[in-house]
Short mmCIF file of C-alpha atoms in Angstrom, two decimals:
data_model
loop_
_atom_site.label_atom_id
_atom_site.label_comp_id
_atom_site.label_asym_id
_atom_site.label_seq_id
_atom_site.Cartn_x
_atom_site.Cartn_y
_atom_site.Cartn_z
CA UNK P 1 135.87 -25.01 40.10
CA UNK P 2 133.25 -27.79 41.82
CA UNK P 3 130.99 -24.91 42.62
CA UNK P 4 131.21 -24.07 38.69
CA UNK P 5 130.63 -27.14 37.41
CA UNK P 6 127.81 -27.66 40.04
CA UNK P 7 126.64 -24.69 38.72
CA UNK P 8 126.43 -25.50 35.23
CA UNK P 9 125.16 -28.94 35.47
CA UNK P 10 122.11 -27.73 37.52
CA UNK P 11 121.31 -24.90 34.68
CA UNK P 12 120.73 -27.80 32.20
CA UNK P 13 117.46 -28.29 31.29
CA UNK P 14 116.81 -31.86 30.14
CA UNK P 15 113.19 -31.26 29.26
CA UNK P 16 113.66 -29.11 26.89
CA UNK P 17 116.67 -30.47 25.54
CA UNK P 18 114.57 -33.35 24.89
CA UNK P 19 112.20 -30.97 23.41
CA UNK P 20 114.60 -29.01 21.36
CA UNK P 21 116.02 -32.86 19.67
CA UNK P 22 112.19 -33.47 18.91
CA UNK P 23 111.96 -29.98 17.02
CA UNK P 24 114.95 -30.67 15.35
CA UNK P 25 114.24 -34.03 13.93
CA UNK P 26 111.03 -32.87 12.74
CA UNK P 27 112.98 -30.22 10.59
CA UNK P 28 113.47 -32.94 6.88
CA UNK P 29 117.32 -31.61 6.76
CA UNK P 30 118.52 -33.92 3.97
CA UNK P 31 121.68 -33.30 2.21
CA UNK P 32 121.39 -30.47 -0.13
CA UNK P 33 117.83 -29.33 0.52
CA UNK P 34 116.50 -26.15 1.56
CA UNK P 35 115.63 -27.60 4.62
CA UNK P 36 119.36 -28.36 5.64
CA UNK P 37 119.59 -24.52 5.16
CA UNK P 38 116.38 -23.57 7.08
CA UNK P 39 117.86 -26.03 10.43
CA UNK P 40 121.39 -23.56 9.95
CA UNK P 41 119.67 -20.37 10.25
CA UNK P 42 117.74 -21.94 13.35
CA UNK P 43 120.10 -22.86 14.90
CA UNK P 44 122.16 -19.66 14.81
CA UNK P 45 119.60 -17.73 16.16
CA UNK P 46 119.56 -20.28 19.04
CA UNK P 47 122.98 -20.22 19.63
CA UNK P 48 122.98 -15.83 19.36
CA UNK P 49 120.48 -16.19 22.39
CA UNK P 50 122.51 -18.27 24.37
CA UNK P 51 124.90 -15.20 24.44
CA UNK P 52 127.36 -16.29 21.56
CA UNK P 53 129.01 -14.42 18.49
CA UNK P 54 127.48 -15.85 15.14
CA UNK P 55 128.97 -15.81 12.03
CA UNK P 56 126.32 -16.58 9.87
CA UNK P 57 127.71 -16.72 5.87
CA UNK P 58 126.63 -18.27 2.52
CA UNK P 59 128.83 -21.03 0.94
CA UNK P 60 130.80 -19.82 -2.13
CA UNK P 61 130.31 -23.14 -3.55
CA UNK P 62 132.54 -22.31 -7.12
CA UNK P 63 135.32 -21.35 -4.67
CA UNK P 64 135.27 -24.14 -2.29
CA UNK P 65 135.49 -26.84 -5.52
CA UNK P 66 138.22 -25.13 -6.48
CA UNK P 67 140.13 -24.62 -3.42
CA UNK P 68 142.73 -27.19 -2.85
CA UNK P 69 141.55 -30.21 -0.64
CA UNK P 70 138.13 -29.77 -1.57
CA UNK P 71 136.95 -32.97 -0.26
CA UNK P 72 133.95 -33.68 -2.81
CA UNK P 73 129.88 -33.61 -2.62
CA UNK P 74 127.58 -36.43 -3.90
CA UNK P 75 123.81 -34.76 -3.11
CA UNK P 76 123.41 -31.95 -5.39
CA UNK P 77 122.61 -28.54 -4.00
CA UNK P 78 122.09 -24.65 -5.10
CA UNK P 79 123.28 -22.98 -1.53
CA UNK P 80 124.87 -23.81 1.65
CA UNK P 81 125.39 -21.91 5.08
CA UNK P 82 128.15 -22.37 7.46
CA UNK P 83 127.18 -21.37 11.16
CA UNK P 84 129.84 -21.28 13.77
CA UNK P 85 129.64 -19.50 17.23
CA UNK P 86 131.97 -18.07 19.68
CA UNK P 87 131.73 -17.11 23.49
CA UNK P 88 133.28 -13.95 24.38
CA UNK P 89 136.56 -13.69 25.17
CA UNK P 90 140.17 -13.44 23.54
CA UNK P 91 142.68 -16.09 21.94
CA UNK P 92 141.46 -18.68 20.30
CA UNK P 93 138.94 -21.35 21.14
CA UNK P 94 140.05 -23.88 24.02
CA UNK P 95 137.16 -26.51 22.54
CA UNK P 96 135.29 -26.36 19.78
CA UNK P 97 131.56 -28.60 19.70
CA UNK P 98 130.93 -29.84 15.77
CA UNK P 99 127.85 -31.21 14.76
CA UNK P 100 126.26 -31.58 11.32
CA UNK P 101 122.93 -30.73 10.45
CA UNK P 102 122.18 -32.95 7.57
CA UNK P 103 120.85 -35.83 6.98
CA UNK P 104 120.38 -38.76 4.82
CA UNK P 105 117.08 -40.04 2.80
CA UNK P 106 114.36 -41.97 4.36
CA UNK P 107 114.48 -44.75 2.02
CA UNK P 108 111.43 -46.47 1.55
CA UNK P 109 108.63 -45.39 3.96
CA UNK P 110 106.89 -48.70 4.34
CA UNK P 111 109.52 -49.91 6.44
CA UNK P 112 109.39 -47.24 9.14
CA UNK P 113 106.39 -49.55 10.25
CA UNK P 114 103.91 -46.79 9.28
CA UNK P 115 105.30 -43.39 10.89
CA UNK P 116 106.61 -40.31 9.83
CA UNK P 117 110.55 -40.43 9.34
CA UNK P 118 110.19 -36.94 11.04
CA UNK P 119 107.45 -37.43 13.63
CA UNK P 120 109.99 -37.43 16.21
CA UNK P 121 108.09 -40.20 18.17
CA UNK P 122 109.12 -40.79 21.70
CA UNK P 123 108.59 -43.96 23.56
CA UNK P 124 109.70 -44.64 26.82
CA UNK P 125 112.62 -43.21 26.92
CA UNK P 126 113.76 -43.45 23.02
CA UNK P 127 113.05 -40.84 20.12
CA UNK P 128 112.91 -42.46 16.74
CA UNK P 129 113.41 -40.61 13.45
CA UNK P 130 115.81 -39.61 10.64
CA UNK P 131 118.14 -37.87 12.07
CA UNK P 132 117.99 -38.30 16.07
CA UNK P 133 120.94 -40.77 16.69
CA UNK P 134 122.82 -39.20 12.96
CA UNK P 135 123.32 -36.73 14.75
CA UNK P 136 120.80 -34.30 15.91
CA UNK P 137 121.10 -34.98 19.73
CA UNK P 138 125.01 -34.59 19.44
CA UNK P 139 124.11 -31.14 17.78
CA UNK P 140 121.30 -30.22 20.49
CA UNK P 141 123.56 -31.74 23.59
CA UNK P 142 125.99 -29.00 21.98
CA UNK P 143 124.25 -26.34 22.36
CA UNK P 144 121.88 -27.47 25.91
CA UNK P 145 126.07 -27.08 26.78
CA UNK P 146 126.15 -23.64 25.46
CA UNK P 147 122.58 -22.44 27.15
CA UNK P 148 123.81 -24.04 30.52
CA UNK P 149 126.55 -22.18 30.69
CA UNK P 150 125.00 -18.68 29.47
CA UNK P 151 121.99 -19.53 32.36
CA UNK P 152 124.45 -20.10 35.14
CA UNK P 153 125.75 -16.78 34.82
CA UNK P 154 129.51 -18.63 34.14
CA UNK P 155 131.52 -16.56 32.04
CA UNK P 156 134.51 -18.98 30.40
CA UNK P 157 138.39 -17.74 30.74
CA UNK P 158 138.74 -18.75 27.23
CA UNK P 159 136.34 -19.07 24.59
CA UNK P 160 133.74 -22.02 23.38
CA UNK P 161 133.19 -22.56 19.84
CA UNK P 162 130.11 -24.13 18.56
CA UNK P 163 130.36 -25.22 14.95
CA UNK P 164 127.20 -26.66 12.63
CA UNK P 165 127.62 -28.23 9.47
CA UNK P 166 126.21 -29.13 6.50
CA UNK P 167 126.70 -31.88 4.25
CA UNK P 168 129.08 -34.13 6.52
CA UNK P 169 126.81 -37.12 5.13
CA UNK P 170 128.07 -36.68 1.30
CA UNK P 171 131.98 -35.18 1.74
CA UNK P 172 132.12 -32.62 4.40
CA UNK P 173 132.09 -29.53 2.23
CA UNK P 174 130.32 -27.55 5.55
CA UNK P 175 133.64 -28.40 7.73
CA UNK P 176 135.75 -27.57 5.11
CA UNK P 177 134.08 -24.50 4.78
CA UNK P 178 134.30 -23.59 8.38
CA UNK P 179 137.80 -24.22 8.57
CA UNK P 180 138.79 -22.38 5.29
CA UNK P 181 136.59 -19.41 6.95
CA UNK P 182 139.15 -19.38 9.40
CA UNK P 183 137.12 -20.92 12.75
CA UNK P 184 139.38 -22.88 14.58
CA UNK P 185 140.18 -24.50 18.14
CA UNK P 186 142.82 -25.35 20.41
CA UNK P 187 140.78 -28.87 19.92
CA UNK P 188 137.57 -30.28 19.48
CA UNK P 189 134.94 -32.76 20.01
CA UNK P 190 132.36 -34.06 17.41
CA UNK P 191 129.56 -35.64 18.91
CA UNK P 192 129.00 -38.28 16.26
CA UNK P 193 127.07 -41.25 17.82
CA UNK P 194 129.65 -42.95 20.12
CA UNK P 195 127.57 -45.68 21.80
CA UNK P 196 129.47 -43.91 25.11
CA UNK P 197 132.97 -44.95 23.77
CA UNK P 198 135.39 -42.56 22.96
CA UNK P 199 136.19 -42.40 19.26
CA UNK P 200 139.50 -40.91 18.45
CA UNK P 201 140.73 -42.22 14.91
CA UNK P 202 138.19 -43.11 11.51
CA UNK P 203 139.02 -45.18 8.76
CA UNK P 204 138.46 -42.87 5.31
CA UNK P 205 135.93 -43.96 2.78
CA UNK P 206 136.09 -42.75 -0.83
CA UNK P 207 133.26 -42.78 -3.63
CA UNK P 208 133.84 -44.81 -7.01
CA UNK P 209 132.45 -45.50 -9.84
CA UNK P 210 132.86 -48.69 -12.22
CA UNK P 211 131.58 -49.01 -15.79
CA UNK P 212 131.94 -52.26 -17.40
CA UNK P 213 131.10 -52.20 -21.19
CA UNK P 214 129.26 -55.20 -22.82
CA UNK P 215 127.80 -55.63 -26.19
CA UNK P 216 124.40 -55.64 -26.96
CA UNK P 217 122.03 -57.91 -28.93
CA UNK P 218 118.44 -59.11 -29.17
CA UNK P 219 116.92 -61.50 -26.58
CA UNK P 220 116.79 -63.87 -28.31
CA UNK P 221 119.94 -64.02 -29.88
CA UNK P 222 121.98 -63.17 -26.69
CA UNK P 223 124.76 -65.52 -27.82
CA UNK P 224 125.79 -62.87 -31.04
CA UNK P 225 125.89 -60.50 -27.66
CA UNK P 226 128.27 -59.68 -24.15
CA UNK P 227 126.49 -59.31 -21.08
CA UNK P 228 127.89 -56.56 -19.09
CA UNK P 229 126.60 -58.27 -15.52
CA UNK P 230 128.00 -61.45 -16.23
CA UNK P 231 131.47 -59.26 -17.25
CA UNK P 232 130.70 -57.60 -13.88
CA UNK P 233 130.91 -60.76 -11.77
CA UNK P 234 134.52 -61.71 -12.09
CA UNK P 235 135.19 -57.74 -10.93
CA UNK P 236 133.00 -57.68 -7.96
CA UNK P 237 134.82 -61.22 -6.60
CA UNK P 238 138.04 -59.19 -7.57
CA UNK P 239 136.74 -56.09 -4.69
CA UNK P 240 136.02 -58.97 -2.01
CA UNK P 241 139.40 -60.22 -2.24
CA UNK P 242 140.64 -57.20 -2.01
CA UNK P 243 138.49 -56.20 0.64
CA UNK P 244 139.76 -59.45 2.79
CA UNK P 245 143.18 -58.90 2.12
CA UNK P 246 142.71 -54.80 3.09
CA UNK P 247 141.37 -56.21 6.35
CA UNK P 248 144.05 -58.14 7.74
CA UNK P 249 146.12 -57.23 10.52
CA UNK P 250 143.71 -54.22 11.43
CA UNK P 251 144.68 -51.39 13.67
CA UNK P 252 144.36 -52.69 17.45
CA UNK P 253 142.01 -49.65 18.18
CA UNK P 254 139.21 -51.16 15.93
CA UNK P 255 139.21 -53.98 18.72
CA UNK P 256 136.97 -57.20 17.49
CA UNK P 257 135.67 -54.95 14.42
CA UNK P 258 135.52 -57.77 11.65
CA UNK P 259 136.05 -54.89 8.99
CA UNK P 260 137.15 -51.67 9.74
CA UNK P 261 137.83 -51.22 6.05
CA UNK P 262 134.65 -52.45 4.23
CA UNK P 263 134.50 -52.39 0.44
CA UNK P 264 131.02 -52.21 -0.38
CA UNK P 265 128.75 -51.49 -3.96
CA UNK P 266 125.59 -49.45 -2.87
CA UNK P 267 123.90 -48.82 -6.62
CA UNK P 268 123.86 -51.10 -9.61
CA UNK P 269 122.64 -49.80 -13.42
CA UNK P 270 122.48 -52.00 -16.10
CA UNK P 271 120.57 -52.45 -19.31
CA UNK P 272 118.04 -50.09 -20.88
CA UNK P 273 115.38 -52.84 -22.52
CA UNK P 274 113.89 -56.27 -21.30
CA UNK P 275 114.57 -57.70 -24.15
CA UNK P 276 118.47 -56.73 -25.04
CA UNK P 277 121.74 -57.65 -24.01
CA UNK P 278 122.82 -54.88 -21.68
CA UNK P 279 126.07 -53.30 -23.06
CA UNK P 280 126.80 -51.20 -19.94
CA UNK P 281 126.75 -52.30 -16.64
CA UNK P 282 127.33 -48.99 -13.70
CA UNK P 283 128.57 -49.47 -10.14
CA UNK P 284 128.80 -47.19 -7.52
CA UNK P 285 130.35 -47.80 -3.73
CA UNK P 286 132.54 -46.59 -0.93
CA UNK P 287 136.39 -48.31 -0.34
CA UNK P 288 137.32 -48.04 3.29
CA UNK P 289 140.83 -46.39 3.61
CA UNK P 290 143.23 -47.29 6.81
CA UNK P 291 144.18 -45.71 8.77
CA UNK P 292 147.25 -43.37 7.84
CA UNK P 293 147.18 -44.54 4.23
CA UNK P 294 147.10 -41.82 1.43
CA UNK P 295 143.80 -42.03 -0.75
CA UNK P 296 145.68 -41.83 -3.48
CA UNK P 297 146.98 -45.34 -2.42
CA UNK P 298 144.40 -46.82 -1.76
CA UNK P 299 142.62 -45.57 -5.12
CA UNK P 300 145.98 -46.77 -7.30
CA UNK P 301 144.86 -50.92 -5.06
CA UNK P 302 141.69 -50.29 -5.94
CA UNK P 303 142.84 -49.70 -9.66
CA UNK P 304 145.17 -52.22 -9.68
CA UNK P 305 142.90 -55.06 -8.71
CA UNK P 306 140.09 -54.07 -10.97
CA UNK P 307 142.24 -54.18 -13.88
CA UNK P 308 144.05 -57.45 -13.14
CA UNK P 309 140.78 -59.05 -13.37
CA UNK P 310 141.68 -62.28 -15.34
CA UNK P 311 138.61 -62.05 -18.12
CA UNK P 312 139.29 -62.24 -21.85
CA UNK P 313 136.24 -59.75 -22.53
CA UNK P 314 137.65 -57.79 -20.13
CA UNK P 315 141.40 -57.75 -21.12
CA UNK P 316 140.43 -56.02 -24.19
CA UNK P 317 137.30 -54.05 -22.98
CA UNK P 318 138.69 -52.41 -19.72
CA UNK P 319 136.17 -51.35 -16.77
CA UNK P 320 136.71 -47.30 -16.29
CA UNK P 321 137.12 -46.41 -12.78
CA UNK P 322 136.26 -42.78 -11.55
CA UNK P 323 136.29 -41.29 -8.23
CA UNK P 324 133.06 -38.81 -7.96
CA UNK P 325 131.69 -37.70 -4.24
CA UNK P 326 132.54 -37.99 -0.99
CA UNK P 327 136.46 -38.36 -0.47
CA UNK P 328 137.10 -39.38 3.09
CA UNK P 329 140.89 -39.64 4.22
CA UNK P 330 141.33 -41.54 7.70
CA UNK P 331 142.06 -39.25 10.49
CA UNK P 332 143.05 -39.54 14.52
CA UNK P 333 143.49 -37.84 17.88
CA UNK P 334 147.48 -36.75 17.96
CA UNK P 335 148.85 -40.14 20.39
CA UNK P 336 149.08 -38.59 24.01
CA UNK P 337 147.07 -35.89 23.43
CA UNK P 338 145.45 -34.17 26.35
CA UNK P 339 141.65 -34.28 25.25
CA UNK P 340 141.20 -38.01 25.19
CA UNK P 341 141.90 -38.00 29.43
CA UNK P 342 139.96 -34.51 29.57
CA UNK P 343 137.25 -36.34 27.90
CA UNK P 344 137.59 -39.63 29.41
CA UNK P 345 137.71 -37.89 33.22
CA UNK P 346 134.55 -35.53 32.46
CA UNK P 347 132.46 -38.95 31.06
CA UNK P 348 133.19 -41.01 34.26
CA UNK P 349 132.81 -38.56 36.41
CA UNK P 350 128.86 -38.52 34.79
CA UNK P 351 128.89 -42.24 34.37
CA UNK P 352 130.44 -43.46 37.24
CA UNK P 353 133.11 -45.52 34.44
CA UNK P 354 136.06 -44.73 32.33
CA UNK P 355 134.52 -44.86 28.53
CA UNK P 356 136.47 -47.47 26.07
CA UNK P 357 138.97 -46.01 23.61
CA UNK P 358 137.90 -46.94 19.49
CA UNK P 359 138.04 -46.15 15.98
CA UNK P 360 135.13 -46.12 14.02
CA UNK P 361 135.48 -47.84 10.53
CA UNK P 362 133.51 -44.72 8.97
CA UNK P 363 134.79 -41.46 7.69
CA UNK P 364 134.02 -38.31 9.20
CA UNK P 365 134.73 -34.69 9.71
CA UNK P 366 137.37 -35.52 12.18
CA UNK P 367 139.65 -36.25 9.35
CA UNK P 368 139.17 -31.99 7.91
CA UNK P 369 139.80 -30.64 11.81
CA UNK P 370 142.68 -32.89 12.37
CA UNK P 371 144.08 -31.94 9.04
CA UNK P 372 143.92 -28.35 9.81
CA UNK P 373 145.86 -29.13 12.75
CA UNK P 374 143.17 -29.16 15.42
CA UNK P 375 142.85 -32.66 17.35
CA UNK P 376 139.83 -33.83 17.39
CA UNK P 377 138.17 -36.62 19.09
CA UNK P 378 134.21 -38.32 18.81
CA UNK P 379 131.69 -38.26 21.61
CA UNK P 380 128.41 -38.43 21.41
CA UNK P 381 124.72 -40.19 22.32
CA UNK P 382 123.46 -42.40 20.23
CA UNK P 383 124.68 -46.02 18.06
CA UNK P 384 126.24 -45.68 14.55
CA UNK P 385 123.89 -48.80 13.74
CA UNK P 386 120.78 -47.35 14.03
CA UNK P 387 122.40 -44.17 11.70
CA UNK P 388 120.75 -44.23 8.37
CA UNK P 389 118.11 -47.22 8.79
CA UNK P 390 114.66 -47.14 9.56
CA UNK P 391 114.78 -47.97 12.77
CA UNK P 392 116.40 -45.16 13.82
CA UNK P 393 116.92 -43.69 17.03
CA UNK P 394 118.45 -42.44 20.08
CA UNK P 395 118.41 -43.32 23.73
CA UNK P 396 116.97 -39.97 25.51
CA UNK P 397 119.36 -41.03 28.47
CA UNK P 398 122.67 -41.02 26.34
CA UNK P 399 121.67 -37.99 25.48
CA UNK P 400 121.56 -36.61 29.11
CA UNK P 401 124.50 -37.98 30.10
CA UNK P 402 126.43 -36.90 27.28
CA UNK P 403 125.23 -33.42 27.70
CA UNK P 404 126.21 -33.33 31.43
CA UNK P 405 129.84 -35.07 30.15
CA UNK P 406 130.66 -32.04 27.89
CA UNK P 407 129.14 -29.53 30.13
CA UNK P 408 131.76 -30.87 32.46
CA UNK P 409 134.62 -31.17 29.80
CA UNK P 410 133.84 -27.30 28.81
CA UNK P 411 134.33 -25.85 32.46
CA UNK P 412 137.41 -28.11 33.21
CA UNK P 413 138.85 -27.19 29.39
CA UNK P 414 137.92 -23.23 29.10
CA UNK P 415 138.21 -22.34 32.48
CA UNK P 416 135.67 -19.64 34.31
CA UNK P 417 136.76 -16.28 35.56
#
């Protein structure tokens, strides 16, 4: 098996991985635009020339909502495509490489210090750009992996799968779809920016929605009124005590994270004229879920401390809380499960050093495969904080070394006749 894996590792071809992960972040695939469908269709004709079976197929979006589990959307959309690939052979998958295709807005464009999100500028040896560290170079080191092997001439004892997603930034409808398509693995590994760690278990994070009524009034008369920020205040000190009391005693794999379970509000609507009382105040954010917990439980604390907010406005004007988008259970690697050292070995024997063993305080797709029983770990280039700022990026050598890592993990895992 050295020869093999000798084999494969020399039939990588870093320059034009590097190449391909420039193409790729030049390619605007935000969530729900035609452009997150253009990047699928590319990258199943890549992965049909690198000698894999492609099952290309349109979303039925009506019947995914409806299907049980249906783990939510937030971006809207029209169409969606599910992509996964196979390498001949028979039985089912020994691995399975995920990676989504989608990505999140630029924000504003003055603060990516006057370049194109998309330019897919390299210096030295870092490519910066929506997109390159979440996670277009985990998708491209997946399939460099799949080209390597093809152009070594190795043909696997059991079968690779290659699966690429869509809209794992706003639910993870494209890994749901897979997975109700039927695609599935003996395991797999999503190579979600790892920062070289090993991620094997995510906290969840689920989408809500707060609406606190006030009463309007003129301006100038604000006393005859109820201002629904000030009615808002007492509720958001409610969610940080909640959020400090959700964060003690974490889970030992989130190590010196501070917060593993962050409660956080991302958009704020209130008012509709400069000179009125606002009578409606809207919230939106994410609540971490731990690990193992049941989103419905940690929806009914959310609940719970939101309405025992001690206001007298309040007590007889209740805030509505809805649960819209993304729903993200937690999710982890069965304990003692064989990919973590299959993983681990492959990455030191690259590296030269065993990788760490985390959880990420984030939710994922991990938390779909695991719960259609296939145990799934994360490993990929790139760091998570860089992902969805304007700074980001991804270190061109992570990328290499990851890509040699799995290339490694795919010969030891599948086997080669």
């Amino acid at each position: 098996m050295h020869d093999v894996e000798a084999k494969v590792l020399d039939a990588i071809d870093e320059a034009e991985t590097v190449s391909l992960l420039a193409e790729t972040v030049r390619v605007p695939s935000v969530t729900g635009t035609d452009a997150e469908s253009e990047l699928q269709h590319r990258f199943a004709r890549l992965l049909d020339e690198a000698g894999m079976d492609v099952d290309v197929w349109k979303l039925d979006l009506p019947g995914l909502t409806a299907r049980p589990g249906f783990p939510g959307t937030e971006a809207p959309r029209s169409e969606g495509y599910g992509v996964a690939a196979v390498t001949p052979g028979e039985g089912p998958p020994a691995l399975a490489l995920q990676g989504h295709v989608d990505v999140v807005p630029t924000g504003d464009l003055a603060k990516w210090a006057g370049s194109d999100p998309f330019s897919a500028r390299i210096e030295g040896d870092v490519l910066y750009g929506r997109g390159a560290c979440d996670m277009k170079a985990g998708l491209v080191a997946n399939l460099a992996v799949a080209r390597a092997v093809r152009r070594a001439g190795v043909r696997l004892a059991r079968p690779l799968a290659v699966h690429c997603v869509i809209s794992e930034e706003d639910g993870g409808l494209g890994a749901f779809a897979t997975l109700a398509r039927g695609h599935t693995a003996e395991a797999a590994v999503i190579t979600e920016p790892t920062s070289g760690a090993v991620i094997t278990a995510n906290a969840g994070a689920l989408t809500f929605r707060l609406e606190i009524a006030g009463r309007a009034a003129h301006g100038a008369t604000r006393y005859e009124g109820v201002n629904a920020v000030e009615a808002f205040w007492p509720v958001f000190e409610a969610i940080r005590r909640l959020e400090a009391e959700r964060n003690r005693d974490a889970h030992e794999l989130f190590g010196g994270n501070p917060m593993p379970y962050p409660i956080e509000i991302g958009v704020v609507r209130a008012g509709d004229w400069a000179s009125t009382v606002p009578d409606l105040l809207v919230a939106e954010g994410r609540l971490g879920v731990r690990l193992d917990e049941d989103p419905a439980a940690a929806r009914a604390a959310f609940e719970e401390a939101v309405a025992g907010v001690a206001h007298p406005w309040l007590r007889d004007n209740p805030p509505a809380v809805t649960w819209p988008g993304g729903q993200f259970a937690s999710g982890r690697l069965p304990a003692g499960h064989e990919l973590l050292g299959q993983v681990a070995g492959a990455v030191a024997d690259v590296t030269g050093a065993r990788p760490a063993e985390s959880a990420a305080p984030y939710g994922s797709d991990l938390r779909l495969y695991a719960a259609g029983g296939i145990p799934t770990l994360h490993y990929g280039p790139g760091d998570v904080r860089y992902a969805h700022a304007p700074r980001e990026q991804v270190d061109l050598g992570e990328l290499r070394a990851v890509t040699r890592a799995l290339a490694l993990l795919v010969v030891r895992r599948c086997g080669a006749l």
